Coordinates of C-alpha atoms in Angstrom, one line a residue:
X1 CA 0.1 0.1 0.0
X2 CA 2.8 2.5 0.9
X3 CA 4.7 1.6 -2.0
X4 CA 2.0 2.3 -4.6
X5 CA 0.8 5.3 -2.8
X6 CA 4.3 6.9 -3.1
X7 CA 3.8 10.6 -4.7
X8 CA 7.4 11.0 -6.3
X9 CA 5.6 11.1 -9.9
X10 CA 3.1 13.8 -8.7
X11 CA 5.8 16.0 -7.2
X12 CA 7.7 15.6 -10.4
X13 CA 4.7 16.5 -13.0
X14 CA 4.6 20.3 -12.7
X15 CA 8.4 21.3 -12.0
X16 CA 9.6 19.0 -15.0
X17 CA 7.3 20.6 -17.4
X18 CA 8.3 24.0 -16.3
X19 CA 11.8 23.5 -16.4
X20 CA 11.7 22.3 -19.9
X21 CA 9.3 25.1 -21.0
X22 CA 11.7 27.6 -19.6
X23 CA 14.7 26.2 -21.4
X24 CA 12.7 26.1 -24.7
X25 CA 11.7 29.8 -24.3
X26 CA 15.3 30.6 -23.5
X27 CA 16.3 28.9 -26.7
X28 CA 13.7 30.8 -28.7
X29 CA 15.0 34.2 -27.2
X30 CA 12.3 34.6 -24.5
X31 CA 13.8 34.8 -21.0
X32 CA 11.1 33.8 -18.6
X33 CA 11.6 35.1 -15.1
X34 CA 9.3 33.0 -12.9
X35 CA 7.4 29.6 -13.4
X36 CA 4.1 31.7 -12.3
X37 CA 4.4 34.0 -15.5
X38 CA 4.8 30.7 -17.6
X39 CA 1.7 29.1 -16.0
X40 CA -0.1 32.7 -16.0
X41 CA 0.5 33.4 -19.8
X42 CA -1.9 30.9 -21.2
X43 CA -4.9 32.7 -19.4
X44 CA -4.3 35.8 -21.0
X45 CA -7.3 37.0 -23.0
X46 CA -5.9 40.6 -23.5
X47 CA -2.6 42.0 -24.8
X48 CA -1.9 45.6 -24.5
X49 CA 0.8 47.0 -26.8
X50 CA 2.7 50.2 -26.3
X51 CA 2.7 51.9 -29.7
X52 CA 6.3 53.6 -29.8
X53 CA 9.1 51.0 -30.2
X54 CA 6.7 48.1 -29.6
X55 CA 4.4 48.1 -32.7
X56 CA 6.8 50.4 -34.4
X57 CA 10.3 50.5 -35.1
X58 CA 10.9 53.1 -32.2
X59 CA 13.1 55.4 -34.7
X60 CA 11.0 58.2 -35.6
X61 CA 12.2 60.9 -38.1
X62 CA 11.4 64.7 -38.9
X63 CA 9.2 64.6 -42.2
X64 CA 7.3 68.1 -42.2
X65 CA 7.7 71.4 -41.0
X66 CA 4.9 74.0 -41.6
X67 CA 5.6 77.3 -40.0
X68 CA 2.4 79.6 -39.4
X69 CA 3.9 82.7 -38.1
X70 CA 6.3 85.2 -39.5
X71 CA 9.4 83.2 -38.6
X72 CA 11.0 81.3 -41.4
X73 CA 11.5 77.6 -41.7
X74 CA 15.2 77.7 -40.7
X75 CA 15.1 79.8 -37.7
X76 CA 11.8 78.1 -36.5
X77 CA 13.5 74.9 -36.5
X78 CA 16.6 76.0 -34.9
X79 CA 14.6 77.4 -32.0
X80 CA 12.7 74.3 -31.8
X81 CA 15.6 72.0 -31.8
X82 CA 17.5 73.9 -29.2
X83 CA 14.5 73.6 -27.0
X84 CA 14.2 69.6 -27.6
X85 CA 18.0 69.3 -27.3
X86 CA 18.1 68.3 -23.5
X87 CA 14.9 66.3 -23.9
X88 CA 15.3 62.7 -23.6
X89 CA 11.9 61.8 -25.5
X90 CA 12.4 59.8 -28.9
X91 CA 10.6 62.5 -30.8
X92 CA 12.7 65.2 -29.6
X93 CA 15.8 63.5 -30.6
X94 CA 14.1 63.0 -33.9
X95 CA 13.7 66.7 -34.4
X96 CA 16.9 67.7 -33.3
X97 CA 18.5 64.9 -35.7
X98 CA 16.4 66.3 -38.5
X99 CA 17.8 69.9 -37.7
X100 CA 21.3 68.7 -38.1
X101 CA 20.7 66.9 -41.2
X102 CA 19.5 69.9 -42.8
X103 CA 22.6 71.8 -41.7
X104 CA 21.4 73.9 -39.2
X105 CA 23.4 75.0 -36.1
X106 CA 21.5 74.4 -32.9
X107 CA 22.0 77.0 -30.3
X108 CA 22.0 76.2 -26.6
X109 CA 19.0 76.6 -24.6
X110 CA 19.4 79.3 -21.4
X111 CA 16.9 77.6 -19.4
X112 CA 14.8 73.8 -20.0
X113 CA 11.9 72.4 -18.7
X114 CA 10.2 68.8 -19.3
X115 CA 6.6 68.6 -18.8
X116 CA 5.3 65.1 -18.6
X117 CA 3.0 64.1 -21.1
X118 CA 2.9 67.5 -22.5
X119 CA 6.4 68.5 -24.0
X120 CA 9.1 70.9 -23.1
X121 CA 9.6 75.0 -22.3
X122 CA 12.8 76.5 -22.8
X123 CA 14.4 79.9 -23.3
X124 CA 16.5 80.0 -26.4
X125 CA 18.1 83.4 -27.7
X126 CA 15.9 85.3 -25.2
X127 CA 12.9 83.5 -26.8
X128 CA 10.3 81.4 -24.9
X129 CA 9.9 78.4 -26.8
X130 CA 7.2 75.7 -26.2
X131 CA 7.1 72.6 -28.3
X132 CA 4.7 69.6 -27.7
X133 CA 1.1 68.8 -27.5
X134 CA -2.1 71.0 -28.0
X135 CA -2.6 70.5 -24.4
X136 CA 0.9 72.1 -23.4
X137 CA 0.0 75.3 -25.5
X138 CA -3.6 75.6 -23.8
X139 CA -2.2 75.5 -20.5
X140 CA -0.2 78.2 -21.3
X141 CA -3.0 80.1 -22.5
X142 CA -2.0 80.2 -26.1
X143 CA -4.7 79.5 -28.7
X144 CA -4.1 76.5 -31.1
X145 CA -6.8 77.1 -33.6
X146 CA -4.8 78.1 -36.5
X147 CA -2.5 75.0 -35.7
X148 CA -5.0 72.4 -35.6
X149 CA -6.0 72.1 -39.3
X150 CA -2.6 71.3 -40.1
X151 CA -2.1 68.9 -37.3
X152 CA -5.3 67.0 -38.2
X153 CA -4.0 66.8 -42.0
X154 CA -0.4 65.4 -40.6
X155 CA -2.2 63.1 -38.1
X156 CA -4.5 61.6 -41.0
X157 CA -1.0 60.2 -42.4
X158 CA -0.3 58.4 -39.8
X159 CA 2.5 61.1 -38.4
X160 CA 2.5 62.5 -35.1
X161 CA 2.3 66.4 -35.1
X162 CA 4.3 68.4 -32.8
X163 CA 3.1 72.0 -31.9
X164 CA 5.3 75.0 -31.1
X165 CA 4.8 78.4 -30.1
X166 CA 7.5 81.1 -29.7
X167 CA 7.0 83.8 -27.2
X168 CA 3.4 83.2 -26.5
X169 CA 2.3 83.2 -30.2
X170 CA 1.6 79.8 -32.3
X171 CA 4.6 79.4 -34.6
X172 CA 4.3 76.2 -36.3
X173 CA 3.5 72.4 -36.7
X174 CA 6.3 69.5 -37.1
X175 CA 5.4 66.1 -38.0
X176 CA 7.6 63.1 -36.9
X177 CA 6.7 59.5 -38.3
X178 CA 7.6 55.9 -37.1
X179 CA 7.4 53.2 -39.4
X180 CA 5.6 49.9 -38.3
X181 CA 8.0 47.1 -38.0
X182 CA 7.6 44.7 -40.8
X183 CA 6.5 41.7 -38.4
X184 CA 4.0 43.5 -36.3
X185 CA 1.0 42.9 -38.9
X186 CA 1.6 39.2 -38.8
X187 CA 2.1 39.0 -34.9
X188 CA -1.0 40.6 -34.3
X189 CA -3.0 38.8 -36.8
X190 CA -1.7 35.6 -35.0
X191 CA -2.6 37.0 -31.5
X192 CA -6.1 37.4 -32.8
X193 CA -6.1 33.8 -34.2
X194 CA -5.2 32.8 -30.6
X195 CA -8.4 34.3 -29.3
X196 CA -6.8 37.5 -27.9
X197 CA -7.9 40.9 -28.3
X198 CA -5.0 43.4 -28.9
X199 CA -5.1 47.0 -27.6
X200 CA -2.7 49.6 -28.8
X201 CA -1.9 52.2 -26.0
X202 CA -0.5 55.5 -26.9
X203 CA 0.1 59.0 -26.2
X204 CA -0.6 60.0 -29.6
X205 CA -3.7 62.2 -30.5
X206 CA -6.7 59.9 -31.9
X207 CA -6.2 60.7 -35.4
X208 CA -2.5 59.4 -35.3
X209 CA -3.4 56.4 -33.3
X210 CA -6.0 55.3 -35.6
X211 CA -3.9 55.6 -38.7
X212 CA -1.1 53.4 -36.9
X213 CA -3.7 50.7 -35.9
X214 CA -4.9 50.5 -39.5
X215 CA -1.1 49.6 -40.6
X216 CA -0.9 47.2 -37.9
X217 CA -4.4 45.6 -38.0
X218 CA -5.1 46.5 -34.2
X219 CA -9.1 46.8 -33.6
X220 CA -9.2 48.6 -30.3
X221 CA -7.1 51.8 -29.4
X222 CA -6.7 53.8 -26.3
X223 CA -5.0 57.2 -27.1
X224 CA -4.1 60.3 -25.6
X225 CA -3.0 58.6 -22.6
X226 CA -0.3 60.4 -20.4
X227 CA 2.5 58.1 -19.3
X228 CA 1.3 58.2 -15.7
X229 CA -2.0 57.0 -16.5
X230 CA -0.7 53.6 -18.5
X231 CA -1.0 51.3 -15.3
X232 CA -4.5 53.0 -14.8
X233 CA -5.3 51.8 -18.1
X234 CA -4.2 48.3 -17.3
X235 CA -6.4 48.0 -14.0
X236 CA -9.2 49.4 -15.9
X237 CA -9.1 46.4 -18.1
X238 CA -8.6 44.0 -15.3
X239 CA -11.5 45.4 -13.5
X240 CA -13.4 44.4 -16.7
X241 CA -12.6 40.6 -15.8
X242 CA -9.7 40.4 -18.3
X243 CA -6.5 38.6 -17.9
X244 CA -4.0 41.3 -19.4
X245 CA -0.6 40.9 -20.7
X246 CA 1.3 44.3 -21.3
X247 CA 4.1 44.7 -23.8
X248 CA 6.4 47.6 -23.7
X249 CA 9.9 49.1 -24.0
X250 CA 10.1 52.7 -22.0
X251 CA 10.9 53.7 -18.7
X252 CA 7.0 55.1 -18.6
X253 CA 5.9 51.8 -19.5
X254 CA 7.4 49.9 -16.4
X255 CA 4.6 50.6 -14.1
X256 CA 2.3 49.2 -16.4
X257 CA 4.4 46.2 -17.0
X258 CA 4.2 45.6 -13.2
X259 CA 0.5 46.4 -13.0
X260 CA -0.5 43.8 -15.7
X261 CA -1.0 40.0 -15.2
X262 CA 2.0 39.3 -17.2
X263 CA 4.3 42.1 -18.3
X264 CA 6.4 41.4 -21.5
X265 CA 9.4 43.7 -22.1
X266 CA 11.2 44.3 -25.5
X267 CA 14.7 43.2 -25.2
X268 CA 15.8 46.3 -27.0
X269 CA 14.2 48.6 -24.5
X270 CA 15.3 50.4 -21.2
X271 CA 16.7 48.5 -18.2
X272 CA 13.9 49.8 -16.0
X273 CA 11.2 48.0 -18.3
X274 CA 13.1 44.8 -18.5
X275 CA 13.4 44.8 -14.6
X276 CA 9.7 45.7 -14.3
X277 CA 8.7 42.8 -16.6
X278 CA 8.1 38.9 -16.0
X279 CA 9.2 38.1 -19.5
X280 CA 11.9 39.3 -21.7
X281 CA 11.8 39.3 -25.4
X282 CA 15.3 39.5 -26.5
X283 CA 14.7 40.1 -30.4
X284 CA 12.6 43.2 -29.8
X285 CA 9.9 41.4 -32.2
X286 CA 6.3 41.0 -31.3
X287 CA 6.4 37.5 -32.7
X288 CA 8.1 36.6 -29.2
X289 CA 4.8 37.3 -27.5
X290 CA 3.0 35.0 -29.9
X291 CA 5.5 32.4 -29.0
X292 CA 5.4 33.1 -25.2
X293 CA 1.7 32.5 -25.2
X294 CA 1.7 29.3 -27.3
X295 CA 4.4 27.8 -25.4
X296 CA 2.9 28.6 -22.2
X297 CA -0.1 26.8 -23.6
X298 CA 2.0 24.0 -24.6
X299 CA 3.5 23.7 -21.1
X300 CA 0.1 23.6 -19.3
X301 CA -1.1 20.9 -21.7
X302 CA 2.0 18.9 -20.9
X303 CA 1.5 19.3 -17.1
X304 CA -1.9 18.2 -17.2
X305 CA -0.8 15.0 -19.0
X306 CA 1.7 14.6 -16.4
X307 CA -0.8 14.9 -13.8
X308 CA -2.8 12.3 -15.4
X309 CA 0.0 10.0 -15.7
X310 CA 0.8 10.2 -12.2
X311 CA -2.5 10.0 -10.7
X312 CA -3.7 7.1 -12.9
X313 CA -1.3 4.5 -11.6
X314 CA -2.2 5.5 -8.0
X315 CA -5.9 5.5 -8.8
X316 CA -5.7 2.1 -10.0
X317 CA -3.0 0.7 -7.7
X318 CA -4.3 2.0 -4.3
X319 CA -7.6 0.4 -4.4
X320 CA -6.2 -2.8 -5.3
X321 CA -3.7 -2.7 -2.9
X322 CA -6.2 -2.0 0.0
X323 CA -7.9 -5.2 -1.1
X324 CA -10.9 -3.9 -2.9
X325 CA -10.7 -6.9 -5.4
X326 CA -9.7 -9.5 -2.8
X327 CA -13.2 -10.3 -1.4
X328 CA -14.4 -11.3 -5.0
X329 CA -11.5 -12.0 -7.2
X330 CA -8.8 -13.2 -4.4
X331 CA -6.4 -10.6 -6.2
X332 CA -4.0 -8.8 -4.0
X333 CA -1.3 -6.3 -5.4
X334 CA 2.4 -7.8 -5.1
X335 CA 5.0 -5.4 -3.7
X336 CA 7.2 -6.2 -6.6
X337 CA 4.4 -5.3 -9.2
X338 CA 3.7 -2.2 -6.9
X339 CA 7.3 -0.9 -7.0
X340 CA 7.5 -1.6 -10.7
X341 CA 4.3 0.7 -11.3
X342 CA 5.6 3.3 -8.8
X343 CA 8.9 3.5 -11.1
X344 CA 6.8 3.3 -14.4
X345 CA 4.7 6.2 -13.1
X346 CA 7.8 8.5 -12.7
X347 CA 9.3 7.3 -16.0
X348 CA 6.2 8.1 -17.8
X349 CA 6.3 11.5 -16.3
X350 CA 9.6 12.3 -17.3
X351 CA 9.4 10.9 -20.6
X352 CA 6.3 13.1 -21.3
X353 CA 8.0 16.1 -20.1
X354 CA 10.8 15.8 -22.4
X355 CA 8.4 15.6 -25.2
X356 CA 8.1 19.3 -24.6
X357 CA 11.7 19.4 -25.8
X358 CA 10.6 18.7 -29.4
X359 CA 8.1 21.7 -29.3
X360 CA 8.9 24.2 -32.0
X361 CA 7.1 27.5 -32.4
X362 CA 5.4 27.5 -35.9
X363 CA 6.4 30.2 -38.4
X364 CA 3.9 32.9 -38.7
X365 CA 1.8 33.2 -41.5
X366 CA 1.5 36.1 -43.6
X367 CA -1.0 38.8 -42.0
X368 CA -3.1 38.8 -45.0
X369 CA -5.5 41.6 -45.2
X370 CA -5.2 43.7 -42.4
X371 CA -7.8 46.3 -43.0
X372 CA -9.8 46.9 -40.0
X373 CA -11.2 49.9 -38.6
X374 CA -10.1 50.6 -35.2
X375 CA -12.4 51.5 -32.3
X376 CA -10.4 54.5 -30.8
X377 CA -11.0 55.4 -27.1
X378 CA -9.4 58.5 -25.4
X379 CA -9.0 59.4 -21.9
X380 CA -11.6 62.4 -22.2
X381 CA -14.2 59.9 -24.1
X382 CA -13.9 57.9 -21.2
X383 CA -14.3 60.2 -18.6
X384 CA -17.4 61.8 -20.6
X385 CA -19.1 58.4 -20.7
X386 CA -18.3 57.6 -17.2
X387 CA -16.1 54.5 -18.0
X388 CA -13.3 56.3 -16.3
X389 CA -13.2 57.7 -12.9
X390 CA -11.3 61.3 -12.9
X391 CA -8.2 61.6 -10.6
X392 CA -10.2 63.6 -8.1
X393 CA -12.5 60.5 -7.3
X394 CA -10.2 58.5 -5.5
X395 CA -9.9 56.6 -1.8
X396 CA -7.1 56.3 0.3
X397 CA -5.3 52.7 0.6
X398 CA -6.1 52.0 4.5
X399 CA -2.6 50.2 4.6
X400 CA -0.2 52.4 2.6
X401 CA -2.1 55.6 2.2
X402 CA -1.9 55.6 -1.6
X403 CA -4.5 57.5 -3.5
X404 CA -6.6 54.7 -5.1
X405 CA -9.2 55.0 -8.1
X406 CA -12.2 52.8 -6.9
X407 CA -13.2 51.6 -10.3
X408 CA -9.9 50.2 -11.0
X409 CA -8.8 49.2 -7.3
X410 CA -6.8 45.9 -7.0
X411 CA -9.1 44.8 -4.4
X412 CA -11.8 46.0 -2.0
X413 CA -13.2 44.9 1.4
X414 CA -16.5 45.6 3.1
X415 CA -16.0 46.9 6.5
X416 CA -18.4 48.3 9.2
X417 CA -17.5 51.7 8.1
X418 CA -18.1 51.0 4.2
X419 CA -16.0 50.0 1.3
X420 CA -12.2 50.5 1.5
X421 CA -9.9 50.2 -1.6
X422 CA -6.6 48.8 -1.9
X423 CA -3.6 49.6 -4.4
X424 CA -2.5 46.2 -4.7
X425 CA -3.5 42.4 -3.4
X426 CA -0.4 42.6 -1.1
X427 CA -2.1 45.7 1.0
X428 CA -5.3 43.9 0.9
X429 CA -3.7 40.7 2.2
X430 CA -2.0 42.9 5.2
X431 CA -5.2 44.5 5.9
X432 CA -7.0 40.7 6.3
X433 CA -4.3 39.8 8.5
X434 CA -5.1 42.7 10.8
X435 CA -8.6 42.1 11.1
X436 CA -8.4 38.3 12.0
X437 CA -7.3 39.2 15.5
X438 CA -10.0 42.0 15.9
X439 CA -12.7 39.2 14.8
X440 CA -11.4 36.8 17.3
X441 CA -11.4 39.1 20.0
X442 CA -15.1 40.1 19.2
X443 CA -16.3 36.6 19.5
X444 CA -14.8 36.0 22.7

């Protein structure tokens, strides 16, 4: 009885498959940080993709300059490039590089201020220069009505418009374009064939985002998202009941990568993003996302097979060893047969786990017709439809004190004083551990 009941095979069933699956991922250029990430990836039903550097090549280039004021093109570009020279944003680097390619000397800025999610403000040759979004100019009290038609025209072509003002007067619009990676449409089409909804997340305006989404074959877009709200968008999808994977490459993607059920970092991105993610895609291609999810599904299928082999021997052998067949047939289980069955169950599990070594990701078929009309949402439209709660409608996490938006809180608890909300499941667990002694004391 003790021999046939040995749980050796049961203990090997999961770790062996996870070990082989992790090794296969490493050979395919997918570094999996933990067994939990490998096991969770097969449950994903939504994958959120950052645009710049993830769907696109992340190498934007200056394509257009449309002055609307009294400044000449070269003079305006020199002021804008000087303002952007100290910025770390990829669009700023593209503008500076474009100015230098045109042979323009870029002066040094006397002062510089980066406004997250908006743009930059600088003083160049005694001129106050603002470069960035329409919201940046509006916050400074500068009208953008003269710039908006030009920006809309450029956005419709999939270019990112950058507005500029000099000394409080609208000065012009620049356009920066970033090409979609050649394999992005095929990878996105493959994700959709796996039954996964693909969402593009970007800070670009709705027109530009829609144009890029059409090229890539993405059917749902959330545009005009400030960097600090990306993690909130992930929690919003989780609050809808989705298992969410996030794919990103930048510093501002790190909170969203950490908030997702599975974070996947592009290996060509920043160290901060890679550190925050559960899985790293060394190649920098979205095909790695498809491979990671397919590998997770294959691994979980292999684990279930292992568990069957481990339990089948015990399920048959234990009743026989306990004498279930002896009264009717006089059959008892010999210790020799029991030992052989135990060894055979472990051998079956090991052999089946090694079958996973023969798993090879299938090459992605061509994307085919990616013509889709994306559904585009913005932070403003979410607020208007009350699908999004404004930042002011927050509650304090009773454990850490962090402000939490109730609609996208990681957890909540009902108390005698009302509902409390938590920024993470860790804070919720800490709160629960504090309540146990109180409830015990009340019962006494």
